Coordinates of C-alpha atoms and ligand atoms in Angstrom, one line a residue:
M71 CA 137.6 119.2 81.2
S72 CA 134.9 120.0 79.2
G73 CA 133.1 116.3 79.0
F74 CA 129.7 118.0 79.0
T75 CA 129.6 120.0 75.4
A76 CA 132.1 117.2 74.1
P77 CA 130.2 114.3 71.9
H78 CA 128.8 111.9 72.6
C79 CA 130.5 108.4 71.9
G80 CA 127.4 107.0 71.2
A81 CA 125.9 109.4 69.3
L82 CA 128.7 109.8 66.5
R83 CA 127.8 109.3 62.7
A84 CA 128.7 109.3 59.4
S85 CA 128.1 112.6 58.5
D86 CA 131.0 113.2 61.3
E87 CA 133.4 112.5 59.2
G88 CA 136.3 114.5 59.2
H89 CA 135.7 116.4 62.6
E90 CA 138.2 116.8 65.4
V91 CA 136.3 114.9 68.5
D92 CA 136.8 115.0 72.1
L93 CA 135.3 112.4 73.8
Y94 CA 134.9 111.0 77.7
G95 CA 133.7 107.0 78.2
W96 CA 134.5 103.4 79.5
V97 CA 136.2 100.8 77.4
A98 CA 133.9 98.6 77.1
R99 CA 136.0 95.9 74.5
R100 CA 139.6 95.8 73.5
R101 CA 141.2 93.6 70.8
D102 CA 144.6 93.9 69.9
H103 CA 146.5 93.7 66.7
G104 CA 150.1 93.7 67.1
A105 CA 150.7 97.6 66.8
V106 CA 147.1 98.6 66.6
I107 CA 144.6 98.6 69.2
F108 CA 140.6 98.9 69.2
I109 CA 138.6 100.0 71.6
D110 CA 135.0 100.5 72.0
L111 CA 134.2 103.3 73.8
R112 CA 131.4 103.8 75.6
D113 CA 129.4 106.4 77.1
R114 CA 125.4 106.8 78.3
W115 CA 124.9 107.2 74.2
G116 CA 126.4 103.9 73.4
A117 CA 129.5 103.2 71.9
V118 CA 132.1 103.9 69.2
Q119 CA 135.1 102.3 68.4
V120 CA 138.7 104.1 68.6
V121 CA 141.7 103.2 66.6
I122 CA 144.9 103.4 69.0
R123 CA 148.2 103.7 67.0
D124 CA 151.9 103.2 68.7
A125 CA 149.5 102.5 72.0
E126 CA 152.6 99.6 73.8
T127 CA 152.9 102.6 76.7
L128 CA 149.1 102.1 77.6
S129 CA 148.3 99.1 76.7
A130 CA 148.5 97.7 79.9
R131 CA 146.5 100.1 81.7
L132 CA 143.7 100.5 79.1
R133 CA 141.7 97.5 81.1
L134 CA 138.5 97.0 80.0
E135 CA 136.1 99.5 82.1
S136 CA 138.5 102.1 83.0
V137 CA 137.8 105.9 81.9
V138 CA 139.6 107.7 79.2
R139 CA 139.4 110.6 77.5
V140 CA 140.3 110.1 73.9
R141 CA 141.0 113.2 71.2
G142 CA 140.6 112.4 67.4
K143 CA 139.7 112.1 64.5
V144 CA 136.2 110.6 63.2
Q145 CA 136.7 108.0 59.9
R146 CA 134.5 105.9 57.8
R147 CA 135.6 102.9 58.4
P148 CA 136.9 101.2 55.8
N149 CA 135.5 99.1 53.1
G150 CA 133.5 96.4 54.6
S151 CA 134.9 96.6 57.9
E152 CA 131.6 98.3 58.7
N153 CA 129.4 97.3 61.6
P154 CA 126.0 97.0 61.2
R155 CA 125.5 96.1 65.0
M156 CA 126.4 99.1 66.2
A157 CA 124.4 102.7 65.9
T158 CA 127.9 104.4 65.1
G159 CA 129.1 101.1 63.3
E160 CA 130.2 102.8 59.8
V161 CA 132.7 105.3 61.8
E162 CA 135.3 105.0 63.9
V163 CA 137.8 107.3 66.0
V164 CA 141.4 107.5 65.3
S165 CA 143.4 108.3 68.5
D166 CA 145.7 111.2 68.7
D167 CA 146.1 111.1 71.9
L168 CA 144.5 109.0 75.0
E169 CA 144.7 109.7 78.8
I170 CA 143.3 107.2 81.3
L171 CA 141.5 109.3 83.2
S172 CA 141.0 106.3 85.9
E173 CA 141.6 102.6 85.9
S174 CA 139.7 99.5 86.3
Q175 CA 140.3 96.5 88.0
P176 CA 138.4 93.5 87.1
T177 CA 134.9 94.1 87.1
P178 CA 133.2 91.4 88.7
F179 CA 131.0 90.3 85.6
P180 CA 131.7 91.2 82.8
I181 CA 129.3 94.7 81.4
E182 CA 128.9 93.8 78.1
D183 CA 128.3 90.5 78.2
P184 CA 124.8 89.7 77.1
E185 CA 123.8 87.6 79.8
E186 CA 122.3 88.8 82.6
P187 CA 125.1 88.4 85.4
D188 CA 124.1 86.6 89.0
E189 CA 121.1 88.5 90.7
K190 CA 122.8 88.9 94.0
N191 CA 125.9 89.6 92.0
R192 CA 123.9 92.5 90.8
L193 CA 122.2 93.7 93.4
E194 CA 125.2 93.8 95.4
Y195 CA 127.2 95.9 92.8
R196 CA 124.4 98.0 91.7
Y197 CA 126.3 101.0 90.5
L198 CA 128.0 99.1 88.3
D199 CA 124.5 97.0 87.2
L200 CA 123.0 100.2 86.1
R201 CA 126.1 100.7 84.0
R202 CA 124.9 97.4 81.6
P203 CA 123.5 99.3 78.5
H204 CA 120.2 97.4 78.9
M205 CA 119.9 99.0 82.4
T206 CA 121.0 102.5 81.3
K207 CA 117.8 102.0 78.6
M208 CA 116.0 100.9 81.8
L209 CA 116.4 103.9 83.9
E210 CA 115.7 106.2 80.9
L211 CA 113.1 104.7 80.2
R212 CA 111.4 105.4 83.4
N213 CA 112.6 108.8 83.0
K214 CA 110.9 109.4 79.8
V215 CA 107.4 107.6 81.3
N216 CA 107.5 110.3 84.0
R217 CA 108.0 112.8 81.6
I218 CA 105.6 112.0 79.4
I219 CA 102.6 111.3 82.9
R220 CA 103.7 114.7 84.2
D221 CA 103.2 116.6 80.7
Y222 CA 99.7 114.9 80.5
M223 CA 98.2 116.3 83.5
E224 CA 100.0 119.0 83.5
E225 CA 98.1 119.4 80.5
R226 CA 95.0 118.8 82.0
E227 CA 96.0 121.5 84.6
F228 CA 96.1 118.9 87.2
I229 CA 99.2 120.3 89.6
E230 CA 101.7 118.3 91.2
V231 CA 101.2 118.4 95.4
E232 CA 104.0 116.8 97.4
T233 CA 103.0 114.8 100.4
P234 CA 104.9 114.3 103.7
I235 CA 106.7 111.1 104.2
L236 CA 106.8 111.4 107.8
T237 CA 103.0 111.2 108.4
R238 CA 100.9 109.3 110.1
S239 CA 99.5 105.5 108.9
S240 CA 95.9 105.8 106.3
P241 CA 94.9 102.1 106.1
S242 CA 96.2 100.8 102.8
G243 CA 95.2 96.5 104.5
A244 CA 99.4 96.3 104.6
R245 CA 101.6 97.1 108.2
D246 CA 103.4 100.7 108.8
F247 CA 106.6 101.3 108.0
L248 CA 106.9 103.2 111.7
V249 CA 109.5 106.0 112.5
P250 CA 110.6 107.0 116.3
S251 CA 110.2 110.5 117.0
R252 CA 113.3 111.5 119.0
L253 CA 111.0 114.9 120.1
H254 CA 108.2 113.0 121.0
P255 CA 109.2 109.9 123.6
G256 CA 107.4 107.2 122.4
S257 CA 105.2 108.5 119.1
F258 CA 106.0 107.3 115.7
Y259 CA 105.2 108.4 112.2
A260 CA 104.3 106.6 109.8
L261 CA 105.7 106.3 106.2
P262 CA 102.7 106.2 103.4
Q263 CA 100.9 103.8 102.5
A264 CA 99.6 105.7 100.0
P265 CA 98.4 109.8 100.8
Q266 CA 95.3 108.4 100.5
M267 CA 94.0 110.8 103.1
L268 CA 96.1 113.7 102.2
K269 CA 94.4 113.9 98.3
Q270 CA 91.1 113.7 99.8
L271 CA 91.9 116.9 102.2
L272 CA 94.2 118.5 99.3
M273 CA 89.8 118.5 97.5
V274 CA 88.7 120.5 100.2
S275 CA 91.9 122.8 100.1
G276 CA 90.0 123.5 96.5
V277 CA 93.0 122.0 94.8
Q278 CA 90.5 120.6 92.9
R279 CA 93.6 118.7 90.1
Y280 CA 96.0 117.0 91.7
Y281 CA 98.7 114.5 91.0
Q282 CA 101.9 113.2 92.7
I283 CA 104.2 111.0 91.5
A284 CA 104.4 109.3 95.2
R285 CA 106.4 106.6 96.8
C286 CA 104.6 104.5 98.8
F287 CA 105.7 102.0 101.6
R288 CA 104.1 98.4 102.4
D289 CA 105.2 96.6 105.0
E290 CA 103.6 93.3 103.4
N291 CA 105.6 89.9 103.1
L292 CA 107.5 88.3 100.8
R293 CA 106.1 88.5 97.8
A294 CA 108.0 88.2 94.3
D295 CA 106.9 91.0 92.0
R296 CA 106.6 93.6 95.2
Q297 CA 109.1 96.0 96.8
P298 CA 108.5 97.6 100.1
E299 CA 108.7 100.9 98.6
F300 CA 107.2 101.8 95.2
T301 CA 105.8 104.7 93.2
Q302 CA 102.4 105.2 92.5
L303 CA 100.4 108.3 90.0
D304 CA 98.6 109.3 92.4
V305 CA 95.9 111.4 91.2
E306 CA 92.4 113.6 92.6
M307 CA 89.5 115.1 91.1
S308 CA 86.5 116.9 92.4
F309 CA 83.3 117.5 90.9
C310 CA 83.9 113.9 88.9
D311 CA 82.4 111.1 88.2
E312 CA 84.0 107.1 87.0
E313 CA 83.3 108.5 83.2
D314 CA 86.1 111.5 83.8
V315 CA 88.6 109.0 85.8
F316 CA 88.0 105.9 82.9
T317 CA 88.8 109.0 80.1
L318 CA 92.1 110.6 81.9
I319 CA 93.8 107.3 82.4
E320 CA 92.8 105.6 79.3
G321 CA 94.4 108.9 77.6
L322 CA 97.5 108.7 79.4
F323 CA 97.9 105.1 78.8
A324 CA 97.0 105.6 75.1
Q325 CA 99.9 108.7 74.8
L326 CA 102.6 106.0 77.1
W327 CA 101.8 103.3 74.7
Q328 CA 102.1 105.3 71.3
K329 CA 104.8 107.7 72.5
I330 CA 107.0 104.9 73.7
L331 CA 106.2 101.7 71.8
G332 CA 104.1 103.7 68.6
I333 CA 100.9 101.2 69.1
T334 CA 97.8 102.6 69.2
L335 CA 95.6 101.5 72.3
P336 CA 91.5 100.8 71.1
V337 CA 89.9 103.6 73.9
P338 CA 87.9 103.4 75.6
F339 CA 88.6 100.2 77.5
P340 CA 86.0 97.3 77.6
R341 CA 84.3 97.4 81.3
L342 CA 83.8 93.8 83.3
D343 CA 81.6 93.7 86.3
I344 CA 84.1 92.2 89.0
K345 CA 81.2 89.4 89.8
E346 CA 81.5 88.1 85.8
S347 CA 85.0 88.3 86.2
Y348 CA 85.0 86.2 88.7
L349 CA 82.7 84.0 87.2
R350 CA 84.6 84.1 83.1
Y351 CA 87.6 83.9 84.2
G352 CA 88.1 83.3 87.8
T353 CA 90.2 86.0 88.9
D354 CA 89.2 89.9 89.8
K355 CA 93.0 90.8 86.8
P356 CA 91.9 88.6 83.9
D357 CA 94.0 87.7 81.1
L358 CA 92.4 88.6 78.1
R359 CA 95.1 87.5 75.4
Y360 CA 93.3 84.3 75.4
E361 CA 89.5 82.7 75.1
L362 CA 89.0 80.1 77.4
E363 CA 85.9 80.9 79.3
I364 CA 84.6 79.3 82.6
S365 CA 81.2 78.2 82.8
D366 CA 78.7 77.6 85.8
L367 CA 77.3 74.0 85.6
G368 CA 74.9 74.6 88.6
D369 CA 71.9 74.6 86.9
A370 CA 72.8 71.6 85.1
L371 CA 73.7 69.2 87.8
R372 CA 71.8 70.6 90.6
E373 CA 70.0 67.1 90.5
T374 CA 72.8 65.0 89.2
R375 CA 73.4 61.6 90.0
A376 CA 76.7 62.5 90.5
E377 CA 76.9 62.8 93.9
I378 CA 80.2 65.0 95.0
F379 CA 78.4 67.9 92.4
R380 CA 75.5 67.3 94.0
K381 CA 76.7 67.9 97.2
V382 CA 78.7 70.7 96.8
L383 CA 75.6 72.4 94.6
A384 CA 72.9 71.3 97.9
G385 CA 75.3 72.7 100.1
G386 CA 75.6 76.1 98.2
G387 CA 79.1 75.6 96.8
V388 CA 79.6 76.0 93.3
V389 CA 80.5 74.0 90.0
R390 CA 83.0 75.1 87.4
A391 CA 84.0 74.7 84.4
L392 CA 86.7 75.5 81.6
S393 CA 86.8 73.5 77.9
V394 CA 90.2 72.9 77.1
P395 CA 90.4 73.0 73.3
N396 CA 91.5 69.8 71.8
G397 CA 92.3 68.6 75.2
K398 CA 91.6 65.4 74.9
E399 CA 95.0 64.6 73.6
L400 CA 96.1 66.1 77.1
A401 CA 98.3 63.6 78.3
R402 CA 97.4 61.5 81.9
R403 CA 100.7 62.8 83.5
E404 CA 99.7 66.7 82.1
L405 CA 96.5 66.1 83.4
D406 CA 97.7 65.1 87.4
E407 CA 100.0 68.5 87.3
L408 CA 96.6 69.8 86.5
V409 CA 95.6 68.6 89.3
T410 CA 98.6 69.4 91.4
V411 CA 98.1 73.1 90.2
A412 CA 94.5 72.7 91.9
R413 CA 95.7 71.2 95.5
G414 CA 98.4 73.8 95.6
A415 CA 95.1 76.7 96.0
G416 CA 93.4 74.6 98.0
G417 CA 91.3 72.7 96.2
Q418 CA 89.8 69.3 96.0
G419 CA 91.0 68.1 92.9
L420 CA 89.7 68.1 89.5
A421 CA 87.3 66.0 87.4
W422 CA 87.1 65.9 83.2
L423 CA 84.7 64.6 80.6
P424 CA 85.8 62.3 79.1
G425 CA 86.8 60.6 82.0
P426 CA 85.5 58.4 85.2
M427 CA 82.5 60.4 85.9
E428 CA 80.5 60.3 82.7
K429 CA 79.4 57.2 84.0
F430 CA 77.3 59.1 86.7
L431 CA 76.3 61.9 83.8
S432 CA 72.6 61.4 81.8
D433 CA 72.8 62.3 78.9
G434 CA 70.6 65.1 79.4
E435 CA 73.1 66.7 81.7
M436 CA 76.5 65.7 79.1
S437 CA 75.3 67.7 76.5
D438 CA 74.3 70.6 78.4
V439 CA 77.6 70.6 80.5
R440 CA 79.2 70.6 75.9
R441 CA 76.9 73.3 75.0
L442 CA 77.5 75.3 78.6
T443 CA 80.9 75.0 78.4
G444 CA 80.8 75.2 74.3
A445 CA 83.1 72.0 74.1
G446 CA 83.8 70.4 70.6
E447 CA 84.5 66.8 69.9
N448 CA 88.3 66.7 70.3
D449 CA 88.2 69.1 73.8
L450 CA 88.1 68.0 77.7
V451 CA 85.8 69.5 80.0
L452 CA 88.1 70.5 83.4
I453 CA 85.0 70.9 86.4
V454 CA 85.9 71.9 90.1
A455 CA 83.0 71.4 92.5
D456 CA 83.8 73.5 95.8
R457 CA 82.7 76.6 97.8
R458 CA 82.2 79.6 95.0
R459 CA 85.3 81.6 96.6
K460 CA 87.9 78.7 96.4
A461 CA 86.2 77.5 93.0
E462 CA 86.9 80.5 91.5
T463 CA 90.8 80.7 92.5
V464 CA 90.9 77.3 91.5
M465 CA 89.3 77.7 87.8
G466 CA 91.4 81.3 87.2
L467 CA 94.4 79.5 88.0
I468 CA 93.9 76.6 85.6
R469 CA 92.8 78.8 83.4
Q470 CA 96.0 80.5 83.7
E471 CA 98.1 77.2 83.5
V472 CA 96.1 75.1 80.1
A473 CA 96.4 78.6 78.6
R474 CA 100.2 78.9 79.1
R475 CA 100.7 74.9 78.5
R476 CA 98.5 74.8 75.7
K477 CA 100.5 78.4 74.3
L478 CA 97.2 79.9 74.0
V479 CA 99.0 83.5 75.0
R480 CA 98.7 85.4 71.9
E481 CA 102.0 87.7 73.1
G482 CA 102.2 91.0 71.8
E483 CA 98.7 92.0 72.4
W484 CA 97.6 94.9 75.2
K485 CA 94.1 93.7 76.8
F486 CA 93.3 96.8 79.0
L487 CA 90.1 96.5 81.3
W488 CA 88.4 97.9 83.7
I489 CA 86.5 95.7 86.5
N490 CA 83.7 97.9 87.3
P491 CA 81.7 98.0 89.3
T492 CA 83.6 96.2 92.5
Y493 CA 82.2 95.7 96.1
L494 CA 82.8 97.6 99.2
F495 CA 83.0 94.7 101.4
E496 CA 84.9 91.7 101.7
E497 CA 85.7 88.5 103.4
D498 CA 89.2 88.8 105.4
D499 CA 91.4 85.3 105.8
Q500 CA 89.2 85.0 109.4
G501 CA 85.8 85.6 107.3
K502 CA 85.6 88.9 108.6
L503 CA 84.3 91.6 106.9
T504 CA 86.8 94.3 105.2
Y505 CA 87.1 96.7 103.1
A506 CA 87.9 95.7 99.5
H507 CA 89.8 98.5 98.4
H508 CA 89.6 100.7 101.2
P509 CA 87.2 102.6 103.7
F510 CA 87.0 106.0 101.7
T511 CA 85.1 104.0 98.7
R512 CA 81.4 105.0 97.7
P513 CA 78.7 102.5 98.2
F514 CA 76.1 102.9 95.1
A515 CA 73.4 104.3 97.8
E516 CA 70.7 102.2 96.2
D517 CA 72.4 98.9 98.4
M518 CA 72.7 100.8 101.2
P519 CA 69.3 100.3 102.8
F520 CA 70.2 96.4 102.7
V521 CA 74.0 96.8 104.0
E522 CA 73.1 95.0 107.2
E523 CA 71.3 92.0 105.7
R524 CA 73.9 91.6 102.9
P525 CA 77.1 93.5 103.0
Y526 CA 78.6 91.4 100.6
D527 CA 76.3 92.3 97.7
V528 CA 77.1 95.7 98.2
R529 CA 78.5 97.4 95.0
A530 CA 80.8 100.0 95.0
H531 CA 81.9 103.2 92.7
A532 CA 85.4 101.7 92.2
Y533 CA 87.1 100.5 90.1
D534 CA 90.8 98.7 88.6
I535 CA 92.4 99.0 85.6
V536 CA 94.1 95.7 84.1
C537 CA 96.0 94.1 81.7
N538 CA 97.1 91.1 80.2
G539 CA 96.0 89.5 83.8
Y540 CA 98.0 92.4 86.1
E541 CA 96.1 95.0 88.2
L542 CA 97.9 98.4 87.0
G543 CA 95.8 100.7 89.3
G544 CA 93.1 101.0 91.5
G545 CA 90.8 103.8 92.9
S546 CA 87.6 104.9 93.6
L547 CA 84.8 107.5 94.3
R548 CA 84.9 108.7 98.0
I549 CA 81.9 109.2 100.4
Y550 CA 82.2 113.1 100.6
D551 CA 79.2 113.1 103.3
P552 CA 80.5 112.3 107.1
A553 CA 77.5 110.7 108.3
M554 CA 78.3 108.2 105.7
Q555 CA 82.0 107.9 106.4
E556 CA 81.2 107.1 110.0
R557 CA 78.4 104.7 108.9
V558 CA 80.9 102.9 107.1
F559 CA 83.5 102.6 109.9
Q560 CA 81.3 100.9 112.0
L561 CA 80.2 98.8 109.8
L562 CA 83.7 97.7 109.4
G563 CA 83.7 97.2 113.4
M564 CA 85.8 100.3 114.0
P565 CA 85.0 101.1 118.0
L566 CA 83.8 105.7 117.6
E567 CA 87.6 106.0 119.5
T568 CA 89.0 104.7 116.9
I569 CA 87.1 106.4 114.2
R570 CA 87.9 110.1 116.4
A571 CA 91.9 109.5 116.7
R572 CA 92.4 108.4 113.6
F573 CA 89.8 109.7 111.4
G574 CA 88.8 112.7 113.0
T575 CA 90.6 115.4 110.5
L576 CA 89.0 113.7 107.6
L577 CA 85.3 113.8 109.1
E578 CA 85.6 117.2 110.3
A579 CA 87.6 118.5 107.2
F580 CA 84.2 117.2 105.4
T581 CA 81.9 119.5 107.5
Y582 CA 83.3 122.3 105.6
G583 CA 81.9 122.2 102.1
V584 CA 84.0 119.0 100.8
P585 CA 83.4 118.4 96.7
P586 CA 82.6 115.7 95.5
H587 CA 86.1 113.6 94.2
G588 CA 87.5 110.5 93.4
G589 CA 90.8 108.9 92.4
I590 CA 93.0 106.7 91.1
A591 CA 96.5 105.5 91.6
P592 CA 97.4 103.5 88.8
G593 CA 101.9 101.8 89.6
I594 CA 105.1 103.4 88.0
D595 CA 106.9 99.9 88.6
R596 CA 104.7 97.9 86.6
I597 CA 104.1 100.6 83.7
V598 CA 107.4 100.6 83.1
M599 CA 108.0 96.4 83.7
M600 CA 105.7 96.5 80.9
L601 CA 107.1 99.1 78.3
G602 CA 110.4 97.9 78.9
G603 CA 109.6 94.2 78.0
T604 CA 110.7 92.9 81.3
D605 CA 108.4 90.5 84.5
N606 CA 111.5 91.5 86.8
I607 CA 110.4 95.0 89.1
R608 CA 114.2 94.5 90.3
D609 CA 114.8 95.9 87.1
V610 CA 113.1 99.0 86.3
I611 CA 114.1 100.3 90.0
A612 CA 117.6 101.6 90.4
F613 CA 118.2 100.6 93.6
P614 CA 115.6 98.1 95.0
K615 CA 115.1 95.8 97.6
T616 CA 115.6 91.9 97.7
Q617 CA 112.8 89.9 98.4
S618 CA 113.4 89.6 102.0
M619 CA 113.9 93.5 101.7
S620 CA 117.0 94.5 101.6
D621 CA 119.8 96.7 100.2
L622 CA 122.9 94.3 99.5
M623 CA 124.2 97.3 98.2
L624 CA 124.3 99.7 101.0
G625 CA 123.7 97.3 103.7
A626 CA 120.1 98.0 104.8
P627 CA 118.5 97.4 107.0
S628 CA 121.6 97.6 109.4
E629 CA 121.8 97.4 113.5
V630 CA 122.3 101.1 114.8
D631 CA 124.2 102.6 117.9
S632 CA 122.9 102.2 121.2
E633 CA 123.0 106.1 121.6
Q634 CA 121.0 106.3 118.5
L635 CA 118.5 103.7 119.9
D636 CA 118.5 105.3 123.9
E637 CA 118.1 109.1 121.9
L638 CA 115.1 107.7 120.2
H639 CA 114.0 105.7 123.4
V640 CA 113.7 102.9 121.4
K641 CA 114.8 99.1 123.3
V642 CA 115.3 96.6 120.9
V643 CA 114.4 93.2 121.9
P644 CA 115.3 90.6 120.1
P645 CA 112.9 87.5 119.0
Q646 CA 113.0 84.8 121.4
K647 CA 114.5 81.6 119.3
A648 CA 112.0 78.9 118.9
S649 CA 112.3 76.2 121.7
S650 CA 113.2 72.4 119.7
Ligands
LIG900 N1 95.2 105.2 97.5 C1 94.9 103.8 96.7 C2 95.6 103.0 96.8 O1 96.8 103.1 97.3 C3 94.3 104.9 95.3 C4 93.3 105.5 95.1 O2 92.3 105.2 95.5 O3 93.4 106.1 95.1 O4 95.3 102.0 95.9

């Protein structure tokens, strides 16, 4: 067989006219015209029409998706029968000899149908799903993204270093996947949530510029666009400041967008302080493809007769507002739906102006509201009064919802920005202090004197890159002073033994000459999704898991033999059924 050197089905053009070819591929379509059968023969590069005469003997076996070899001659299609929708549409191959190498039974879904098959079917028969031309394109796109990244990083003298998959837990805010050790009973490896500590240790090693297309594992609860394993472009560099990281990453995104979409991204990307981002957009990943800015009404309404606003403000909360362009035409039903969105996010509801609240506001207050929100004659002002974080979350969602309903999103635009600086700490669900990014993030030195009194006001040399409402990656300059690192661990409430056990290596390494360093880790899956124009993360991962973390094709996770468990010193305790 010489399929490797054979011409590609999808690559034949009018210039190949007269060539004798030997083709291999799958039967993508078939049309019978009496004694003549036409098939479209498909390989990874596309499909070409093949004309088969005297095919009676073969006919019954020439089923869709069977694998065949065709020898024949390329000819121009007769006048008027060209197919402009096919790249090979000017030609066809007249078969002299056709051999069926492997017959296909009917596939569980049509491979060539432009309609998406059912997702469960796609994942169960992923090897067939990937045969669909759309999915083949996605695999090729991902490969191209990886290649551009590698070329770009290597041109800048970064080297790719592989870090282990069997490793030790390093905090990134999620649960670890654990692997029991056979040789060390009762001990476990953790799969990396990210190679964070290792890449920092590589800086101590003197690597200076590291990158890795790195698989990361996080055992998080189900979220629509998350996968338990995903891929990051993990980067770390020595002797750098934020500007170096920004320039590097902006250049990379500019190249990806240029080489893949032919789009020139304006660099540098704008930067937005995280506080400003929450205030103006209600989120740390704002979509800037539409204007709609949130305003703060605190100063205007502090003394108002409207009790609900006054009380919230007096209690340390905030009043925030959004002006909906031509919002006066919103139907009552639509307003109710927006209230449902607000309540869904844990908010109390929404007030609007003009509306029932108006009678409690003075003329001066009304004109302040109009001035602050920029509301015009036909606009409607939506108002939320709540604790700051709640009000921001609610307003952020309302902003998105309004943009969607009023069709304000300028599709086709790419609005990249940096969120920087950010804060060192945040409150967790229990109201406890935790790190906002990870505990290695370098605080602003000038903010450290007040870290005890106002920890949440301490800024960090950290940044997120955001595009069209999605966070594409985050990173930071790192702490490289062991005393400072220890201090931050302590502020996070870690007991000394924990610090020693989990981070002793890093702290010791920092005593042997550590360069100031920093890095970032953009998510490759999301980048490919954007470049491929899909909202489904499973479209850009060859063998993804379902939302409940199962691999439907191979049937993972699966039970294992009791001998295997014994060897691993593991005993399974099934969860107790909740008593009724
Ligand atoms: N390791 C971090 C993460 O996965 C990124 C970084 O700080 O470089 O989020």
